[in-house]
Coordinates of C-alpha atoms and ligand atoms in Angstrom, one line a residue:
X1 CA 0.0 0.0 0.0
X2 CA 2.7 2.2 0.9
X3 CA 4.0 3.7 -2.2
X4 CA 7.5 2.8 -3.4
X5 CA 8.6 6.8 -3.8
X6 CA 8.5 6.8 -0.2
X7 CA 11.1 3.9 0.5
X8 CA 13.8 6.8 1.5
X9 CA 12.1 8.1 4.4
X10 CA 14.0 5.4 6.8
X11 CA 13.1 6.4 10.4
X12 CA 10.3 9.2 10.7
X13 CA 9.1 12.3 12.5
X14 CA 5.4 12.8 11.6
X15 CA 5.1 16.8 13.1
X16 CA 1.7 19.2 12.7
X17 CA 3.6 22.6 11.2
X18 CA 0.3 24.8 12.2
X19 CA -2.1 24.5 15.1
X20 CA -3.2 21.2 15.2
X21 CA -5.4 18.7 14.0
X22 CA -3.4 18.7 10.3
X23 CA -4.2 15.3 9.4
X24 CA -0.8 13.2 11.6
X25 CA -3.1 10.6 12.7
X26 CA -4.2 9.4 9.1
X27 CA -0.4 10.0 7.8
X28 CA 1.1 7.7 10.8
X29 CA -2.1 5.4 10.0
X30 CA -0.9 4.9 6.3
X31 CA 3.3 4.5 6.9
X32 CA 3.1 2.1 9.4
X33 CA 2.2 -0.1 7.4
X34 CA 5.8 0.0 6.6
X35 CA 7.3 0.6 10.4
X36 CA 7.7 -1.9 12.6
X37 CA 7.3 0.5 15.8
X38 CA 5.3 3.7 16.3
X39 CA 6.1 5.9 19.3
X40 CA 4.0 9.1 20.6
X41 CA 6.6 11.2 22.8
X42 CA 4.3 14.5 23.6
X43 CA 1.7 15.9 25.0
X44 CA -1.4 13.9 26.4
X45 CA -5.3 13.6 26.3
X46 CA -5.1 17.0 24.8
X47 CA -4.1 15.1 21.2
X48 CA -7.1 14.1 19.1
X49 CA -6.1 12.0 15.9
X50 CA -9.0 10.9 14.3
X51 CA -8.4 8.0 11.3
X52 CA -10.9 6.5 8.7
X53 CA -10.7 2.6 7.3
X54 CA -13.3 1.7 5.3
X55 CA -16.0 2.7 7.2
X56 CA -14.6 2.2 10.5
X57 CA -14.1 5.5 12.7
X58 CA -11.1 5.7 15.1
X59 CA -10.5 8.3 17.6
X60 CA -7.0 8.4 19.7
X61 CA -5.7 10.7 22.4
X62 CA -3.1 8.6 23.8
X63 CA -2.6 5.4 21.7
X64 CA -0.3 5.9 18.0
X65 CA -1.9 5.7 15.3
X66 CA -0.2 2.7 14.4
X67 CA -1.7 0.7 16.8
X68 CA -4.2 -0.3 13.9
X69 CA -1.2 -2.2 12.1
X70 CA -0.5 -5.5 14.1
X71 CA 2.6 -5.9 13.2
X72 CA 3.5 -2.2 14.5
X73 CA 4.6 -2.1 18.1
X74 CA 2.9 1.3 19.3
X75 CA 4.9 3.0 22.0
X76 CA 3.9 5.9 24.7
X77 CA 7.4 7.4 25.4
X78 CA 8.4 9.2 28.6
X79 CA 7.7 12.3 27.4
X80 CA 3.9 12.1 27.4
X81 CA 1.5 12.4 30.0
X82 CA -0.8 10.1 31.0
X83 CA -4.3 10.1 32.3
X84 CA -4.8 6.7 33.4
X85 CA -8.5 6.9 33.1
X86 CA -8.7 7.9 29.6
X87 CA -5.9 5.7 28.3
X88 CA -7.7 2.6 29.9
X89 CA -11.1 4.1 28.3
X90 CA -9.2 4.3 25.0
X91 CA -8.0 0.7 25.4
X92 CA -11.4 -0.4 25.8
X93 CA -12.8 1.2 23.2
X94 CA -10.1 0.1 20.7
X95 CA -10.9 -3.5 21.5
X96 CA -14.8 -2.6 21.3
X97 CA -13.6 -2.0 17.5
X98 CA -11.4 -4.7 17.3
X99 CA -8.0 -4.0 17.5
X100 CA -5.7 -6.3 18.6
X101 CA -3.9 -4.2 22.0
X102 CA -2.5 -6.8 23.8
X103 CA 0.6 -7.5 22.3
X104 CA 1.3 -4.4 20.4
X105 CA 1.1 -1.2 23.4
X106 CA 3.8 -0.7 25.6
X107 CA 3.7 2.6 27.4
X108 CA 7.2 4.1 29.7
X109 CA 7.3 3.7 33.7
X110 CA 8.9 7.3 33.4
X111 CA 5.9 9.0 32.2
X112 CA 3.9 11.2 34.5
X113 CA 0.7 10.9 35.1
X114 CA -2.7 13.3 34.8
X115 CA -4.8 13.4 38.2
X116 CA -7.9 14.7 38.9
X117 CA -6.3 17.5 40.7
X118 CA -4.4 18.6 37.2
X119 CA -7.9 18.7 35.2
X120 CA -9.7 20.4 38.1
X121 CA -6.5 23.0 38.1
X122 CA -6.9 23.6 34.7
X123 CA -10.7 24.1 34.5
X124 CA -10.7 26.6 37.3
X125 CA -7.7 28.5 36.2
X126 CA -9.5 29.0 33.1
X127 CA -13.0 29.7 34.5
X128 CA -11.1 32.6 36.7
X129 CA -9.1 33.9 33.7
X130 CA -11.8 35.3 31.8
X131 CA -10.8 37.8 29.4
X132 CA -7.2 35.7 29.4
X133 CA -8.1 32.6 28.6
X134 CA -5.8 29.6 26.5
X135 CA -8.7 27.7 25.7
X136 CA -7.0 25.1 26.9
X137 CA -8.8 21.1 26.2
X138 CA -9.7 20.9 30.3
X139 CA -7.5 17.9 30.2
X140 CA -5.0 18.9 32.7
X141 CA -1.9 19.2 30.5
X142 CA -0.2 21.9 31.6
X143 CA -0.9 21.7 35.9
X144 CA 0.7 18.1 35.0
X145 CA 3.8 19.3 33.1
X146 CA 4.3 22.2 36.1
X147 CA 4.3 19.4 38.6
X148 CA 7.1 17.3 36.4
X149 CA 9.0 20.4 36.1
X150 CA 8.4 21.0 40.2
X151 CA 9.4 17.5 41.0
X152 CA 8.3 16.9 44.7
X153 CA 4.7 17.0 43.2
X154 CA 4.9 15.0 40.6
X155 CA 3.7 11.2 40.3
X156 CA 5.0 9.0 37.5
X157 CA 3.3 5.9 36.1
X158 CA 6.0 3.9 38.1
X159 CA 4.8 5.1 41.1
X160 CA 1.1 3.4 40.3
X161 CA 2.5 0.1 40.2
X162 CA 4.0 0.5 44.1
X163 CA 1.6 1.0 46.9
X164 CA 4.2 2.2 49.2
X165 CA 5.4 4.9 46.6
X166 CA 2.2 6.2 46.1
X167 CA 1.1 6.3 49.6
X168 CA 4.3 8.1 50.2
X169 CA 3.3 10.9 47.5
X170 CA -0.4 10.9 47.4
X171 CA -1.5 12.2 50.6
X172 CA 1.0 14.9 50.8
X173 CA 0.4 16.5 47.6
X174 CA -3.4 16.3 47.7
X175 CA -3.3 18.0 51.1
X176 CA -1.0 21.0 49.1
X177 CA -3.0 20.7 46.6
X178 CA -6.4 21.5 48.7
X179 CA -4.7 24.5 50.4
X180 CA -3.8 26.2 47.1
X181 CA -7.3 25.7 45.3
X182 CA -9.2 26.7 48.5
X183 CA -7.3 29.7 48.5
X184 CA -7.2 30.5 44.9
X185 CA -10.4 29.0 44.0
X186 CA -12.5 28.5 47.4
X187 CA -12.9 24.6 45.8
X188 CA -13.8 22.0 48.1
X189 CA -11.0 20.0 49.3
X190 CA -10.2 16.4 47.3
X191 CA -10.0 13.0 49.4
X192 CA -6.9 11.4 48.8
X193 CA -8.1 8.2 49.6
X194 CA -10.7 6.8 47.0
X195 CA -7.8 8.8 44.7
X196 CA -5.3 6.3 45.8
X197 CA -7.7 3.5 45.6
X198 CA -8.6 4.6 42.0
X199 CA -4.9 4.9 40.7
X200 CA -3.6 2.1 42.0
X201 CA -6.1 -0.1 40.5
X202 CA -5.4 1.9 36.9
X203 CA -1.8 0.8 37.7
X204 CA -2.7 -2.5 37.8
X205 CA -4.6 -2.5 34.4
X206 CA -1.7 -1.0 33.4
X207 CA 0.7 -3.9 34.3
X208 CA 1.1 -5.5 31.5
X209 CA 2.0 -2.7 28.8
X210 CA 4.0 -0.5 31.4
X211 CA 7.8 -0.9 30.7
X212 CA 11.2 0.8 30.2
X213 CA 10.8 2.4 26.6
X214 CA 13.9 3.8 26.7
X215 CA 15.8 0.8 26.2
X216 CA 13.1 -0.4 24.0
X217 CA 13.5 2.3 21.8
X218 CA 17.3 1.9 21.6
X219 CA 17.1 -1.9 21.1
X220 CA 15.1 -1.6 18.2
X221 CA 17.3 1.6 16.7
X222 CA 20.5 -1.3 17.3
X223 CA 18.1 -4.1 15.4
X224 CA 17.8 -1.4 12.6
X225 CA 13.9 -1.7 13.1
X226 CA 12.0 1.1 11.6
X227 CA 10.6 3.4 13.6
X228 CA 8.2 6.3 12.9
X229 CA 7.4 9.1 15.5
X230 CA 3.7 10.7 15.9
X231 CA 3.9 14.3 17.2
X232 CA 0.9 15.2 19.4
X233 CA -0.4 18.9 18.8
X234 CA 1.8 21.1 16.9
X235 CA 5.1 23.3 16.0
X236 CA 2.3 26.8 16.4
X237 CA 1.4 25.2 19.7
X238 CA 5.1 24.6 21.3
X239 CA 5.9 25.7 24.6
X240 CA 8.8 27.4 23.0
X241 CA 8.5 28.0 19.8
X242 CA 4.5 28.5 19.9
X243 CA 2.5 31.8 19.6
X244 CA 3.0 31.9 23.8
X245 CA 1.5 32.0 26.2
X246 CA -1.5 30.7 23.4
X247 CA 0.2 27.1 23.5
X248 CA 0.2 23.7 25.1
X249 CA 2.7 22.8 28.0
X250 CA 5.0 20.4 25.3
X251 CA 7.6 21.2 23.3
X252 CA 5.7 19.6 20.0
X253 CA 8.0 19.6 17.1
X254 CA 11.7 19.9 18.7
X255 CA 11.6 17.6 22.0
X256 CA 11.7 13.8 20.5
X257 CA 14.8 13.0 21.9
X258 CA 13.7 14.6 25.3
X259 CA 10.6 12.5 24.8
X260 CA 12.0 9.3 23.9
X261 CA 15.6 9.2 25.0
X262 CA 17.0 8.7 21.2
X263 CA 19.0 10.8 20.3
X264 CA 18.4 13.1 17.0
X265 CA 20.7 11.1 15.1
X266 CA 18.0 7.8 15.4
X267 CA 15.6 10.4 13.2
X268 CA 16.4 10.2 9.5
X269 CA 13.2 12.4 7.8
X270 CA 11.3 14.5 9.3
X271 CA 7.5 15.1 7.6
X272 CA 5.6 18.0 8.4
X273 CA 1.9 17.7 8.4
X274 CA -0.1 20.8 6.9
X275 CA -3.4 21.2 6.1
X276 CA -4.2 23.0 2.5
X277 CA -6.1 25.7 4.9
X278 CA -5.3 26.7 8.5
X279 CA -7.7 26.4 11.8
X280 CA -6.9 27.0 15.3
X281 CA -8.6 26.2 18.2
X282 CA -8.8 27.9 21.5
X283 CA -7.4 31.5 21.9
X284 CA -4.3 33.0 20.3
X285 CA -3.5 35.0 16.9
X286 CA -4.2 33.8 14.0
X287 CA -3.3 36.3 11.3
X288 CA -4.9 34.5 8.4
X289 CA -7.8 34.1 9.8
X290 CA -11.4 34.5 8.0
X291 CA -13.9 34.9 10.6
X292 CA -16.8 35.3 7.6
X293 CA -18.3 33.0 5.1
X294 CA -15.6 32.0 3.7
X295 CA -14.1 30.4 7.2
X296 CA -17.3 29.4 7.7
X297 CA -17.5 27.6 4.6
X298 CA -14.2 26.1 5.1
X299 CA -15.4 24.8 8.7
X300 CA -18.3 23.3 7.4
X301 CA -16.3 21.2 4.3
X302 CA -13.6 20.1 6.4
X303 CA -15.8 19.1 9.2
X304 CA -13.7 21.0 11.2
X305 CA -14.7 20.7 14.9
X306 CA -12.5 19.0 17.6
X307 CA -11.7 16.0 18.1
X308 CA -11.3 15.8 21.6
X309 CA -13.9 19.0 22.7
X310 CA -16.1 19.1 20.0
X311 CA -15.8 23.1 19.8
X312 CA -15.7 24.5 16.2
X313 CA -12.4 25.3 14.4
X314 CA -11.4 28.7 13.8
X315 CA -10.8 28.5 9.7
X316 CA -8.5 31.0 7.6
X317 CA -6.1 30.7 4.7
X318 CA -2.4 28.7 4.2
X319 CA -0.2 30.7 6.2
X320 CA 3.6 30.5 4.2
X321 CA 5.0 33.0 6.8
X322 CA 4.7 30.9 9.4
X323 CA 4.8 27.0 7.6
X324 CA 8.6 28.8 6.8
X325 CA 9.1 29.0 10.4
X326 CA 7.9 25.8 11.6
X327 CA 9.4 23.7 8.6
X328 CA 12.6 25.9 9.4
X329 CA 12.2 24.8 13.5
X330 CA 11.8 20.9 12.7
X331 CA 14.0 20.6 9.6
X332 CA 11.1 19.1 7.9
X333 CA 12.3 17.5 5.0
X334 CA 8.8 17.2 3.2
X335 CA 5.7 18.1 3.3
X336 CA 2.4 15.9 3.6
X337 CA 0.0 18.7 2.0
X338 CA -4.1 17.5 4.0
X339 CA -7.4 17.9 3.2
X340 CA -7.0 19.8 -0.7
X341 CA -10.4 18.3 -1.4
X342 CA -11.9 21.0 1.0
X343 CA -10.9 23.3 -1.5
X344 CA -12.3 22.1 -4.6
X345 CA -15.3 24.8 -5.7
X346 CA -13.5 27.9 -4.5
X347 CA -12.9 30.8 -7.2
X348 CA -10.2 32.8 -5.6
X349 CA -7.8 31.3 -3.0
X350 CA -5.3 32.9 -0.9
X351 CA -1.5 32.5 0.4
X352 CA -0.2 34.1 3.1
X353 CA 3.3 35.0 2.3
X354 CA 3.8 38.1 4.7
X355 CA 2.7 40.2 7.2
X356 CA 2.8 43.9 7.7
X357 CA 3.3 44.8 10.9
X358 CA 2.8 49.0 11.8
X359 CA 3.5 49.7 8.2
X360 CA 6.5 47.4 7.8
X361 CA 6.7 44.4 6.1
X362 CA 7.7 40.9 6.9
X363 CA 8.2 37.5 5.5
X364 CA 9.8 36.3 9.3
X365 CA 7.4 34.4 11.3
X366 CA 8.0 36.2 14.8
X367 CA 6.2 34.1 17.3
X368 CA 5.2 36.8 19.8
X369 CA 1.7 36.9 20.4
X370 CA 0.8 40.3 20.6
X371 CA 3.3 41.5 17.9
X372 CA 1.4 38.4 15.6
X373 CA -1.9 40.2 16.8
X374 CA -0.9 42.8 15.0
X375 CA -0.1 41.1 11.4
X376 CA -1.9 41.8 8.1
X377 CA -1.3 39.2 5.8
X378 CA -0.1 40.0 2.6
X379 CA -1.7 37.6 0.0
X380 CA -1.0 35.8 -3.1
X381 CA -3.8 35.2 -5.2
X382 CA -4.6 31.7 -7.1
X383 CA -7.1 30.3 -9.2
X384 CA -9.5 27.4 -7.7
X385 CA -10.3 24.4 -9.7
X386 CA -14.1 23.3 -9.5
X387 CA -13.4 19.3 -10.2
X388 CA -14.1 16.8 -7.6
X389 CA -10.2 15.4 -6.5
X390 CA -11.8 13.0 -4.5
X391 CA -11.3 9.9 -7.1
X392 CA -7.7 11.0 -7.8
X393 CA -5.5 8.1 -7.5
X394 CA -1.8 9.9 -9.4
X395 CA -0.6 13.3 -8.9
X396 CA -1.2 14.0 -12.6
X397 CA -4.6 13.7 -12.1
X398 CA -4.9 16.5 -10.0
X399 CA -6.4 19.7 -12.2
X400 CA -3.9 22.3 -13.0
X401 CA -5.0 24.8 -10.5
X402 CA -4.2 22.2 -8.3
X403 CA -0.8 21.2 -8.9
X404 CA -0.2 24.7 -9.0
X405 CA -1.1 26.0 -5.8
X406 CA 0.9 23.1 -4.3
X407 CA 4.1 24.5 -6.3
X408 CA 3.3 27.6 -5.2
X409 CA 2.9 26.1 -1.3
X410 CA 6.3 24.5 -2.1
X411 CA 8.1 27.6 -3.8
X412 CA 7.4 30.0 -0.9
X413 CA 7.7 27.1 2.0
X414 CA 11.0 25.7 0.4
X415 CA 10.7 22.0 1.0
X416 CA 9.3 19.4 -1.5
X417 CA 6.0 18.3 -1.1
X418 CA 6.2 14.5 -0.3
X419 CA 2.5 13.6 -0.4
X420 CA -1.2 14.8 -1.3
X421 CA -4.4 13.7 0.7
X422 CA -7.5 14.4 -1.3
X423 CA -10.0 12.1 1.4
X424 CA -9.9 11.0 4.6
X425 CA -9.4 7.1 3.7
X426 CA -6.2 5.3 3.3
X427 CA -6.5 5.0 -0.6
X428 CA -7.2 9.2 -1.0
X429 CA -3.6 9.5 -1.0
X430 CA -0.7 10.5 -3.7
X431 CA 2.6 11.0 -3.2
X432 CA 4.6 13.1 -5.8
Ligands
LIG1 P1 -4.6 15.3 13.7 O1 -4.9 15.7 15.1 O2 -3.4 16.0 13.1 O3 -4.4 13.8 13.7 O4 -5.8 15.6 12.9 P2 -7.4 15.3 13.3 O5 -7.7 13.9 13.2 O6 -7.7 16.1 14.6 O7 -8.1 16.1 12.2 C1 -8.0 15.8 10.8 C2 -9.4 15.4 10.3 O8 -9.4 15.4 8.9 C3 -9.8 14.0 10.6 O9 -11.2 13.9 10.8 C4 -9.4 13.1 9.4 O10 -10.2 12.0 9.2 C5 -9.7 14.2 8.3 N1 -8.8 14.1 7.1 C6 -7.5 13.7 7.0 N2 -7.0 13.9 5.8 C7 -8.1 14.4 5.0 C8 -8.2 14.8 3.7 O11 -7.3 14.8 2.9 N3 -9.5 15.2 3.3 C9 -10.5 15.3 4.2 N4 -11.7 15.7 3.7 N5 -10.4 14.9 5.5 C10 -9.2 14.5 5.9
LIG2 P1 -3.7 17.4 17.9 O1 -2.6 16.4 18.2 C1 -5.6 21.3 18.2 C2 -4.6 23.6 21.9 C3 -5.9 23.8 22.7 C4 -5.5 25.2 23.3 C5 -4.0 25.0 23.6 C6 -3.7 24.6 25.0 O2 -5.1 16.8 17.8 O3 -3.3 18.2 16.7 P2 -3.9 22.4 26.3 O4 -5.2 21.6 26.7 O5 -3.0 21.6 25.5 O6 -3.3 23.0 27.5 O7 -4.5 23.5 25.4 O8 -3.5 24.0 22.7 N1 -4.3 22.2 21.5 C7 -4.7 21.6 20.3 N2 -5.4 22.2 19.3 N3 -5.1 20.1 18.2 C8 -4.4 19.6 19.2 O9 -3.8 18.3 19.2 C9 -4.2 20.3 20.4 N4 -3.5 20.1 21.5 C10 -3.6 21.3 22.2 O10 -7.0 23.9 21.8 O11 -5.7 26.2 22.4
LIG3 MG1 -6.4 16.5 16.3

């Protein structure tokens, strides 16, 4: 199935260059077919990868892609945190549909784990923000990360699979935990108790696919397996590199080695995913934006509401300025160019290839959230094409308008576009 023009990949980043929601889960769907392991190393339950086969539906937060290949080993690196709850619900629900989990998940002791003090934590400090809201998923991400980064609060998935570890940590930072949301938030105090009860017995679940990854990772690398890596959430949406403070709590296009322990060299291609459009969810600028009937058109095409909240995608134009920036941050080496079929029918579409900020203009994608607030994109025009690309099944038979606003994408991005999705299923694929 996997077409031969993509033999040179070797080992593989998979990362979203825009705000999300690009289309990674059906790209690490298709090429692992052709990997033997699949490893998520960022984010958490924030992630929402949503793939298509045959009529089947699949929704994952937590779980690669590529756990719907059996002969794909699908790995949850340290670098991810984990809500217990919803990976077991995920589980479940995979093998509802299925999928053979048993053999194929193994997920790292070192990974911390999401608690119901995180999601409360981030639902209040979002209620109480107001006007300054992230928009964050309510999944607890970020409280999570902090406590990693804090250490003495944090609880790893190793520490699930020890009573005496837990009971060490639990009670103690439950108890600091109460004092700071009744003060901040006047929130009832938790009960560490049925907490501990409830955890432990997610740890148990979890036996069986909890392991060191670390070495499993570099054992395979040694073997000369092949190895492709799903990034969760995107370059737009990196702690560092992001439109801050408008991003997640993950470093989402530059921390694989930090969330696998490989180091770069293990990485031989790195693909960035990009939708033919942009959305965004949540707060944050968005310079290309088309909050109009054009977005809205674009929304209602592309089906594009969340897969993980449900809320409706902000919708604009391609955005070169800032693809530049995030192709130029990951050292993506191709493109996989999503959801082109949304397009078909429009007359006029745009490209973003600068901004101009306060009367100056710019093709450099600073990431600085109110400076970005204050970009007007400076647009290339294109033709549309009015054909159905649906059925296309070669690059050549995409219609000329088509091919040309992906040179165009290609000219002003500078990388080569690797491959074309025209559908949401497998076969709605071409690679150029
Ligand atoms: P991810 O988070 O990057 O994995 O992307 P999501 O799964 O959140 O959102 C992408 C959505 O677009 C999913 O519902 C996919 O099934 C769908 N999709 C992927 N590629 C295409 C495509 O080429 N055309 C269309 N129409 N839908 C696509
Ligand atoms: P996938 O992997 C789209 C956004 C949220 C919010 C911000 C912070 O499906 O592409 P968080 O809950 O992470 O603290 O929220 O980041 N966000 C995503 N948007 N797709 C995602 O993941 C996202 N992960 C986080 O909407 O604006
Ligand atoms: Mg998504």
């Amino acid at each position: 199935m996997l077409p031969g023009a993509l033999n040179d990949l070797g080992n593989t980043s998979i990362v979203g260059l825009q705000w999300g929601d690009e289309g990674k889960g059906k790209i690490v769907d298709l090429l692992t077919e052709e990997f033997d392991l699949a490893v998520r190393w960022n984010g958490g339950s924030n992630a929402g990868h949503s793939v298509k086969v045959g009529d089947k539906k699949y929704a994952f937060h937590l779980i690669p892609s590529g756990i719907l290949r059996p002969d794909c080993i699908s790995v949850i690196a340290n670098g991810v945190v984990i809500d217990p709850l919803k990976l077991l619900e995920e589980i479940d629900q995979l093998i509802t549909q299925g999928v053979k989990i048993e053999d194929n998940l193994r997920v790292s002791t070192n990974a911390h784990v999401v608690l119901p003090y995180h999601k409360l934590q981030d639902q209040l400090g979002e209620q109480k923000a107001a006007g300054a809201k992230i928009g964050t998923t309510g999944r607890g991400i970020g409280p999570c990360y902090a406590d990693k980064a804090n250490r003495s609060t944090a609880i790893r998935l190793v520490d699930l699979l020890d009573d005496a570890r837990l009971k060490e940590k639990l009670p103690r930072i439950v108890a600091e935990k109460n004092v700071i949301f009744r003060a901040l938030y006047n929130a009832d105090p938790l009960d560490w108790q049925p907490m501990f009860e409830q955890y432990r017995s997610c740890g148990e679940q979890l036996r069986p696919f909890i392991t060191d990854t670390t070495k499993l990772l570099h054992d395979a690398w040694h073997a000369k397996k092949r190895i492709l890596f799903e990034g969760a959430n995107a370059v737009l949406l990196d702690l560092d590199h992001g439109t801050f403070p408008f991003v997640t709590s993950s470093n989402c296009g530059t921390g694989l080695s930090v969330g696998t322990g490989l180091p770069g060299r293990a990485v031989n291609s790195t693909l960035g995913v990009v939708k033919a459009y942009s959305t965004r969810v949540g707060s944050g600028p968005f310079p290309t934006e088309q909050d109009n009937a054009t977005g809205n058109l674009i929304r209602e095409r592309g089906h594009e509401y969340g897969t993980t909240t449900g809320r409706p995608r902000r919708c604009g134009w391609i955005d070169a300025v800032a693809l530049r920036y995030t192709a130029a941050i990951t050292g993506a080496t191709g493109l996989c160019i999503m959801l082109l079929d949304v397009l078909s029918g429009f007359d006029e579409l745009k490209i973003c290839t600068a901004y101009s900020i306060r009367g100056a203009t710019t093709d450099w994608f600073g990431s600085d959230a109110l400076e970005l607030a204050q970009a007007q994109p400076v647009y290339e025009s294109l033709p549309g094409w009015t054909e159905d690309i649906t059925k296309a099944t070669s690059y050549n038979d995409l219609p000329p308008n088509a091919k040309k606003y992906l040179d165009t994408l290609e000219r002003h991005i500078g990388v080569p576009v690797r491959i074309v999705s025209v559908g949401p299923a497998r076969h709605q694929t071409l690679t150029k």
